[in-house]
Amino acid sequence: MKEVNPDSGQTPIPQHGSNQSQPIPSHPILDFSDADLAALLRRVVRGTAALGAVVALILWLAMGWRTAALFAVGAAISIGSIYEWGRLFRHIAARMDGQKSGRGSGFGTVTVVGLFLLRLVIFAVVIYGSLKCFHGSPIALLCGLGLALAGLVWEALRVLRG
């Protein structure tokens, strides 16, 4: 912006794109707190569960129970993954703030990360077992697993849109 001596009687000419009368609004992502993240993850879990149930029912009617079961397994793992990532983020945020991480605060970071990785291995075993047991479409399983990503992208776009 052009500087002008207040005694000269001239008014400053704003530069292109600036607006002097209104303060620049803060973007919602700048004010995003840990509580906002927890609320976002709860919304993603609810949305993933609802969408997973509806799509599994549609797949059951259209393609049979085996494909619907694989999709439901993928959706359940998506929900579990969102929950686990949320727990890991809460623990890391609490450690960064110098606080105890709430329930299970006696666990150290190595233990929390180890349990997180153990749950990922359990999810992998469930995926393998469901593919061997149900003999449905593996694409349905992948789509169920993708529900978490779709839900997170949707909520992130909502936050960015403000």
Coordinates of N, CA and C in Angstrom, one line a residue:
M1 N 0.8 -1.2 0.0 CA 0.0 0.0 0.0 C 0.9 1.2 0.0
K2 N 0.4 2.3 -0.6 CA 1.2 3.5 -0.8 C 1.1 4.3 0.5
E3 N 2.2 4.7 1.0 CA 2.3 5.5 2.2 C 2.0 7.0 1.9
V4 N 1.1 7.6 2.7 CA 0.8 9.0 2.4 C 0.9 9.8 3.8
N5 N 1.4 11.0 3.7 CA 1.5 11.8 4.9 C 0.0 12.2 5.3
P6 N -0.4 11.9 6.6 CA -1.8 12.3 7.0 C -2.1 13.8 6.9
D7 N -1.1 14.6 7.0 CA -1.3 16.1 6.9 C -1.5 16.6 5.5
S8 N -1.2 15.8 4.5 CA -1.3 16.3 3.1 C -2.7 16.3 2.6
G9 N -3.7 15.6 3.2 CA -5.0 15.7 2.8 C -5.3 14.6 1.7
Q10 N -4.3 13.9 1.3 CA -4.5 12.8 0.3 C -5.0 11.6 1.0
T11 N -5.8 10.8 0.2 CA -6.1 9.5 0.8 C -5.3 8.4 0.1
P12 N -4.9 7.4 0.8 CA -4.1 6.4 0.2 C -4.9 5.6 -0.8
I13 N -4.2 5.2 -1.9 CA -4.9 4.4 -2.9 C -4.5 2.9 -2.6
P14 N -5.5 2.1 -2.4 CA -5.2 0.7 -2.1 C -4.7 0.0 -3.3
Q15 N -3.8 -0.9 -3.0 CA -3.2 -1.7 -4.1 C -4.3 -2.7 -4.6
H16 N -4.0 -3.3 -5.7 CA -4.9 -4.3 -6.3 C -5.2 -5.4 -5.4
G17 N -6.5 -5.7 -5.2 CA -6.9 -6.8 -4.3 C -7.0 -6.5 -2.9
S18 N -6.6 -5.4 -2.4 CA -6.7 -5.1 -1.0 C -8.0 -4.4 -0.7
N19 N -8.4 -4.6 0.6 CA -9.6 -3.9 1.0 C -9.3 -3.4 2.4
Q20 N -9.3 -2.0 2.5 CA -8.9 -1.4 3.8 C -10.0 -1.5 4.8
S21 N -11.3 -1.5 4.4 CA -12.4 -1.3 5.4 C -12.6 -2.6 6.2
Q22 N -12.3 -3.8 5.6 CA -12.5 -5.0 6.3 C -11.2 -5.7 6.6
P23 N -11.1 -6.3 7.8 CA -9.9 -7.0 8.1 C -9.9 -8.3 7.3
I24 N -8.7 -8.8 7.0 CA -8.5 -10.0 6.2 C -9.0 -11.2 7.1
P25 N -10.0 -11.9 6.6 CA -10.5 -13.0 7.4 C -9.5 -14.2 7.6
S26 N -9.5 -14.8 8.7 CA -8.6 -15.9 9.0 C -9.2 -17.2 8.3
H27 N -8.3 -18.0 7.7 CA -8.8 -19.2 7.1 C -9.1 -20.2 8.2
P28 N -10.2 -21.1 8.0 CA -10.5 -22.0 9.0 C -9.4 -23.0 9.4
I29 N -8.5 -23.3 8.4 CA -7.5 -24.3 8.7 C -6.5 -23.7 9.7
L30 N -6.3 -22.4 9.8 CA -5.4 -21.8 10.7 C -5.9 -21.9 12.1
D31 N -7.2 -21.9 12.3 CA -7.8 -22.0 13.7 C -8.1 -23.5 14.0
F32 N -7.6 -24.4 13.3 CA -8.0 -25.8 13.5 C -7.3 -26.4 14.8
S33 N -8.0 -26.8 15.7 CA -7.5 -27.3 17.0 C -7.6 -28.8 17.1
D34 N -7.1 -29.4 18.2 CA -7.1 -30.8 18.4 C -8.6 -31.2 18.6
A35 N -9.4 -30.4 19.2 CA -10.8 -30.7 19.4 C -11.5 -30.7 18.0
D36 N -11.1 -29.8 17.1 CA -11.7 -29.8 15.8 C -11.3 -31.1 15.1
L37 N -10.1 -31.6 15.2 CA -9.7 -32.8 14.6 C -10.4 -34.0 15.2
A38 N -10.7 -34.0 16.5 CA -11.4 -35.1 17.1 C -12.9 -35.1 16.5
A39 N -13.5 -33.9 16.4 CA -14.8 -33.8 15.9 C -14.9 -34.3 14.4
L40 N -13.8 -33.9 13.6 CA -13.8 -34.3 12.2 C -13.7 -35.8 12.1
L41 N -12.8 -36.4 12.9 CA -12.7 -37.9 12.8 C -14.0 -38.6 13.3
R42 N -14.7 -38.0 14.3 CA -16.0 -38.6 14.6 C -17.0 -38.5 13.5
R43 N -17.0 -37.4 12.8 CA -17.9 -37.3 11.6 C -17.5 -38.3 10.5
V44 N -16.2 -38.4 10.3 CA -15.7 -39.4 9.3 C -16.1 -40.8 9.7
V45 N -16.0 -41.2 10.9 CA -16.4 -42.5 11.4 C -17.9 -42.7 11.2
R46 N -18.7 -41.8 11.6 CA -20.2 -41.9 11.4 C -20.5 -42.0 9.9
G47 N -19.9 -41.1 9.1 CA -20.2 -41.2 7.7 C -19.8 -42.4 7.0
T48 N -18.6 -42.9 7.4 CA -18.1 -44.2 6.8 C -19.0 -45.4 7.2
A49 N -19.4 -45.4 8.5 CA -20.3 -46.5 8.9 C -21.6 -46.5 8.2
A50 N -22.2 -45.3 8.1 CA -23.5 -45.2 7.4 C -23.4 -45.6 5.9
L51 N -22.4 -45.0 5.2 CA -22.2 -45.3 3.8 C -21.8 -46.8 3.6
G52 N -21.0 -47.3 4.5 CA -20.6 -48.7 4.4 C -21.8 -49.7 4.5
A53 N -22.7 -49.4 5.5 CA -23.9 -50.2 5.7 C -24.8 -50.1 4.5
V54 N -25.1 -48.9 4.0 CA -26.0 -48.8 2.8 C -25.4 -49.5 1.6
V55 N -24.1 -49.3 1.3 CA -23.5 -49.9 0.1 C -23.4 -51.4 0.2
A56 N -23.1 -51.9 1.4 CA -23.1 -53.3 1.7 C -24.5 -53.9 1.4
L57 N -25.5 -53.3 1.8 CA -26.9 -53.8 1.6 C -27.2 -53.8 0.1
I58 N -26.8 -52.7 -0.6 CA -27.0 -52.7 -2.0 C -26.2 -53.8 -2.8
L59 N -25.0 -54.0 -2.3 CA -24.2 -55.0 -2.9 C -24.7 -56.4 -2.6
W60 N -25.3 -56.6 -1.5 CA -25.9 -57.9 -1.1 C -27.0 -58.2 -2.1
L61 N -27.9 -57.2 -2.3 CA -29.0 -57.4 -3.2 C -28.6 -57.6 -4.7
A62 N -27.5 -56.9 -5.1 CA -27.1 -56.9 -6.5 C -26.1 -58.0 -6.8
M63 N -25.2 -58.3 -5.9 CA -24.1 -59.2 -6.3 C -23.9 -60.4 -5.3
G64 N -24.7 -60.5 -4.3 CA -24.6 -61.6 -3.4 C -23.9 -61.2 -2.1
W65 N -24.1 -62.2 -1.1 CA -23.6 -61.9 0.2 C -22.1 -61.9 0.3
R66 N -21.4 -62.7 -0.5 CA -20.0 -62.8 -0.4 C -19.3 -61.4 -0.7
T67 N -19.7 -60.8 -1.8 CA -19.2 -59.5 -2.2 C -19.6 -58.4 -1.1
A68 N -20.8 -58.5 -0.7 CA -21.2 -57.6 0.4 C -20.4 -57.8 1.7
A69 N -20.1 -59.0 2.0 CA -19.3 -59.3 3.2 C -17.9 -58.7 3.0
L70 N -17.3 -58.9 1.9 CA -16.0 -58.3 1.6 C -16.0 -56.8 1.7
F71 N -17.0 -56.2 1.2 CA -17.2 -54.7 1.3 C -17.3 -54.3 2.8
A72 N -18.1 -55.0 3.5 CA -18.4 -54.7 4.9 C -17.1 -54.9 5.7
V73 N -16.3 -55.9 5.4 CA -15.0 -56.1 6.1 C -14.1 -54.9 5.8
G74 N -14.0 -54.4 4.5 CA -13.2 -53.3 4.2 C -13.7 -52.0 4.9
A75 N -15.0 -51.8 4.9 CA -15.6 -50.7 5.6 C -15.3 -50.7 7.1
A76 N -15.4 -51.9 7.7 CA -15.1 -52.0 9.2 C -13.6 -51.7 9.4
I77 N -12.7 -52.2 8.5 CA -11.3 -51.9 8.7 C -11.0 -50.4 8.5
S78 N -11.8 -49.8 7.6 CA -11.7 -48.3 7.4 C -12.0 -47.6 8.7
I79 N -13.1 -48.0 9.3 CA -13.6 -47.4 10.5 C -12.5 -47.6 11.6
G80 N -12.0 -48.8 11.7 CA -11.0 -49.1 12.7 C -9.7 -48.3 12.5
S81 N -9.4 -48.1 11.2 CA -8.2 -47.3 10.9 C -8.3 -45.9 11.3
I82 N -9.5 -45.3 11.0 CA -9.7 -43.9 11.4 C -9.6 -43.8 12.9
Y83 N -10.2 -44.7 13.6 CA -10.2 -44.7 15.0 C -8.7 -44.8 15.6
E84 N -7.9 -45.7 15.0 CA -6.6 -45.8 15.4 C -5.7 -44.6 15.1
W85 N -5.9 -44.0 13.9 CA -5.1 -42.8 13.5 C -5.5 -41.7 14.5
G86 N -6.8 -41.6 14.9 CA -7.2 -40.6 15.8 C -6.5 -40.8 17.2
R87 N -6.4 -42.0 17.6 CA -5.7 -42.3 18.9 C -4.3 -41.9 18.8
L88 N -3.6 -42.3 17.7 CA -2.2 -41.9 17.6 C -2.0 -40.4 17.5
F89 N -2.9 -39.7 16.8 CA -2.7 -38.2 16.7 C -3.0 -37.6 18.1
R90 N -3.9 -38.1 18.9 CA -4.2 -37.6 20.2 C -3.0 -37.8 21.1
H91 N -2.4 -39.0 21.0 CA -1.2 -39.3 21.8 C 0.0 -38.4 21.5
I92 N 0.2 -38.2 20.2 CA 1.3 -37.3 19.7 C 1.1 -35.9 20.1
A93 N -0.2 -35.4 20.0 CA -0.5 -34.0 20.3 C -0.3 -33.8 21.8
A94 N -0.7 -34.8 22.6 CA -0.6 -34.7 24.1 C 0.9 -34.7 24.5
R95 N 1.7 -35.5 23.8 CA 3.1 -35.5 24.1 C 3.8 -34.2 23.7
M96 N 3.3 -33.6 22.6 CA 3.9 -32.3 22.2 C 3.5 -31.2 23.1
D97 N 2.3 -31.3 23.7 CA 1.9 -30.3 24.6 C 2.4 -30.5 26.0
G98 N 3.1 -31.6 26.2 CA 3.7 -32.0 27.6 C 2.6 -32.5 28.5
Q99 N 1.6 -33.1 28.0 CA 0.5 -33.6 28.9 C 0.5 -35.1 28.8
K100 N -0.2 -35.7 29.7 CA -0.4 -37.2 29.6 C -1.5 -37.4 28.6
S101 N -1.5 -38.5 27.9 CA -2.4 -38.8 26.8 C -3.7 -39.3 27.2
G102 N -4.1 -39.2 28.4 CA -5.5 -39.6 28.8 C -5.4 -41.1 29.2
R103 N -6.5 -41.8 28.7 CA -6.5 -43.2 29.0 C -5.3 -43.9 28.5
G104 N -4.8 -44.8 29.3 CA -3.6 -45.5 29.0 C -2.3 -44.7 28.9
S105 N -2.4 -43.6 29.8 CA -1.3 -42.6 29.7 C 0.0 -43.2 30.3
G106 N -0.1 -44.4 30.9 CA 1.1 -45.0 31.4 C 2.0 -45.6 30.3
F107 N 1.4 -45.7 29.2 CA 2.1 -46.3 28.0 C 3.0 -45.2 27.5
G108 N 4.2 -45.6 27.1 CA 5.2 -44.7 26.4 C 4.8 -44.6 25.0
T109 N 5.5 -43.7 24.3 CA 5.3 -43.5 22.9 C 5.7 -44.8 22.1
V110 N 6.7 -45.5 22.5 CA 7.1 -46.7 21.8 C 6.0 -47.7 21.9
T111 N 5.4 -47.9 23.1 CA 4.4 -48.8 23.2 C 3.1 -48.5 22.4
V112 N 2.8 -47.2 22.4 CA 1.6 -46.7 21.6 C 1.8 -47.0 20.1
V113 N 3.0 -46.7 19.7 CA 3.3 -46.9 18.2 C 3.3 -48.4 18.0
G114 N 3.9 -49.2 18.9 CA 3.9 -50.6 18.7 C 2.5 -51.3 18.7
L115 N 1.6 -50.8 19.5 CA 0.3 -51.3 19.5 C -0.4 -50.9 18.2
F116 N -0.1 -49.7 17.8 CA -0.7 -49.2 16.5 C -0.3 -50.1 15.4
L117 N 1.0 -50.4 15.3 CA 1.5 -51.3 14.2 C 0.9 -52.7 14.4
L118 N 0.8 -53.2 15.6 CA 0.2 -54.5 15.9 C -1.3 -54.5 15.3
R119 N -2.0 -53.5 15.5 CA -3.4 -53.4 15.0 C -3.4 -53.4 13.5
L120 N -2.4 -52.8 12.9 CA -2.3 -52.8 11.4 C -2.0 -54.2 10.9
V121 N -1.2 -55.0 11.6 CA -0.9 -56.3 11.3 C -2.2 -57.2 11.4
I122 N -3.0 -56.9 12.5 CA -4.3 -57.6 12.7 C -5.2 -57.3 11.5
F123 N -5.3 -56.0 11.1 CA -6.1 -55.7 9.9 C -5.7 -56.4 8.7
A124 N -4.4 -56.6 8.5 CA -3.9 -57.3 7.3 C -4.3 -58.8 7.4
V125 N -4.2 -59.4 8.5 CA -4.6 -60.8 8.7 C -6.1 -60.9 8.4
V126 N -6.9 -59.9 8.9 CA -8.4 -60.0 8.6 C -8.6 -59.8 7.1
I127 N -7.9 -59.0 6.5 CA -8.1 -58.8 5.0 C -7.7 -60.1 4.3
Y128 N -6.6 -60.7 4.6 CA -6.2 -62.0 4.0 C -7.3 -63.1 4.3
G129 N -7.7 -63.2 5.5 CA -8.7 -64.2 5.9 C -10.0 -64.0 5.2
S130 N -10.4 -62.8 5.1 CA -11.7 -62.5 4.4 C -11.6 -62.8 2.9
L131 N -10.5 -62.6 2.3 CA -10.3 -62.9 0.9 C -10.3 -64.4 0.7
K132 N -9.7 -65.2 1.6 CA -9.7 -66.6 1.5 C -11.0 -67.3 1.8
C133 N -11.8 -66.7 2.7 CA -13.0 -67.3 3.2 C -14.2 -66.9 2.4
F134 N -14.4 -65.7 2.0 CA -15.6 -65.3 1.3 C -15.6 -65.5 -0.2
H135 N -14.5 -65.5 -0.8 CA -14.4 -65.7 -2.3 C -15.3 -64.7 -3.0
G136 N -15.4 -63.5 -2.6 CA -16.2 -62.5 -3.3 C -15.2 -61.6 -4.1
S137 N -15.7 -60.5 -4.6 CA -14.9 -59.6 -5.4 C -13.9 -58.8 -4.6
P138 N -12.6 -59.0 -4.9 CA -11.6 -58.2 -4.2 C -11.8 -56.7 -4.4
I139 N -12.4 -56.3 -5.5 CA -12.7 -54.9 -5.8 C -13.6 -54.3 -4.7
A140 N -14.5 -55.1 -4.3 CA -15.5 -54.7 -3.2 C -14.7 -54.4 -1.9
L141 N -13.7 -55.3 -1.6 CA -12.9 -55.1 -0.4 C -12.1 -53.8 -0.6
L142 N -11.5 -53.6 -1.7 CA -10.7 -52.3 -1.9 C -11.6 -51.1 -1.8
C143 N -12.8 -51.2 -2.3 CA -13.7 -50.0 -2.2 C -14.1 -49.8 -0.8
G144 N -14.3 -50.9 0.0 CA -14.6 -50.7 1.4 C -13.4 -50.1 2.2
L145 N -12.2 -50.5 1.8 CA -11.0 -49.9 2.4 C -10.9 -48.4 2.0
G146 N -11.3 -48.1 0.8 CA -11.2 -46.7 0.3 C -12.2 -45.7 1.0
L147 N -13.2 -46.3 1.7 CA -14.2 -45.4 2.3 C -13.5 -44.4 3.3
A148 N -12.5 -44.9 4.0 CA -11.9 -44.0 5.0 C -11.2 -42.8 4.3
L149 N -10.6 -43.1 3.2 CA -9.9 -42.0 2.4 C -11.0 -41.1 1.8
A150 N -12.0 -41.6 1.3 CA -13.1 -40.8 0.7 C -13.7 -39.9 1.8
G151 N -14.0 -40.5 3.0 CA -14.5 -39.7 4.1 C -13.6 -38.6 4.5
L152 N -12.3 -38.9 4.7 CA -11.3 -37.9 5.1 C -11.2 -36.8 4.1
V153 N -11.2 -37.1 2.8 CA -11.1 -36.1 1.8 C -12.3 -35.2 1.8
W154 N -13.5 -35.8 1.9 CA -14.7 -35.1 2.0 C -14.7 -34.1 3.1
E155 N -14.3 -34.5 4.3 CA -14.3 -33.7 5.5 C -13.2 -32.6 5.4
A156 N -12.1 -32.9 4.8 CA -11.0 -31.9 4.6 C -11.5 -30.8 3.6
L157 N -12.2 -31.2 2.6 CA -12.8 -30.2 1.7 C -13.8 -29.3 2.4
R158 N -14.6 -29.9 3.2 CA -15.6 -29.1 4.0 C -14.8 -28.1 4.9
V159 N -13.7 -28.5 5.5 CA -13.0 -27.6 6.4 C -12.3 -26.5 5.5
L160 N -11.7 -26.9 4.4 CA -11.1 -25.9 3.6 C -12.0 -24.9 3.0
R161 N -13.2 -25.4 2.7 CA -14.3 -24.5 2.1 C -14.7 -23.5 3.2
G162 N -14.7 -23.9 4.4 CA -15.0 -23.0 5.5 C -16.5 -23.1 5.8

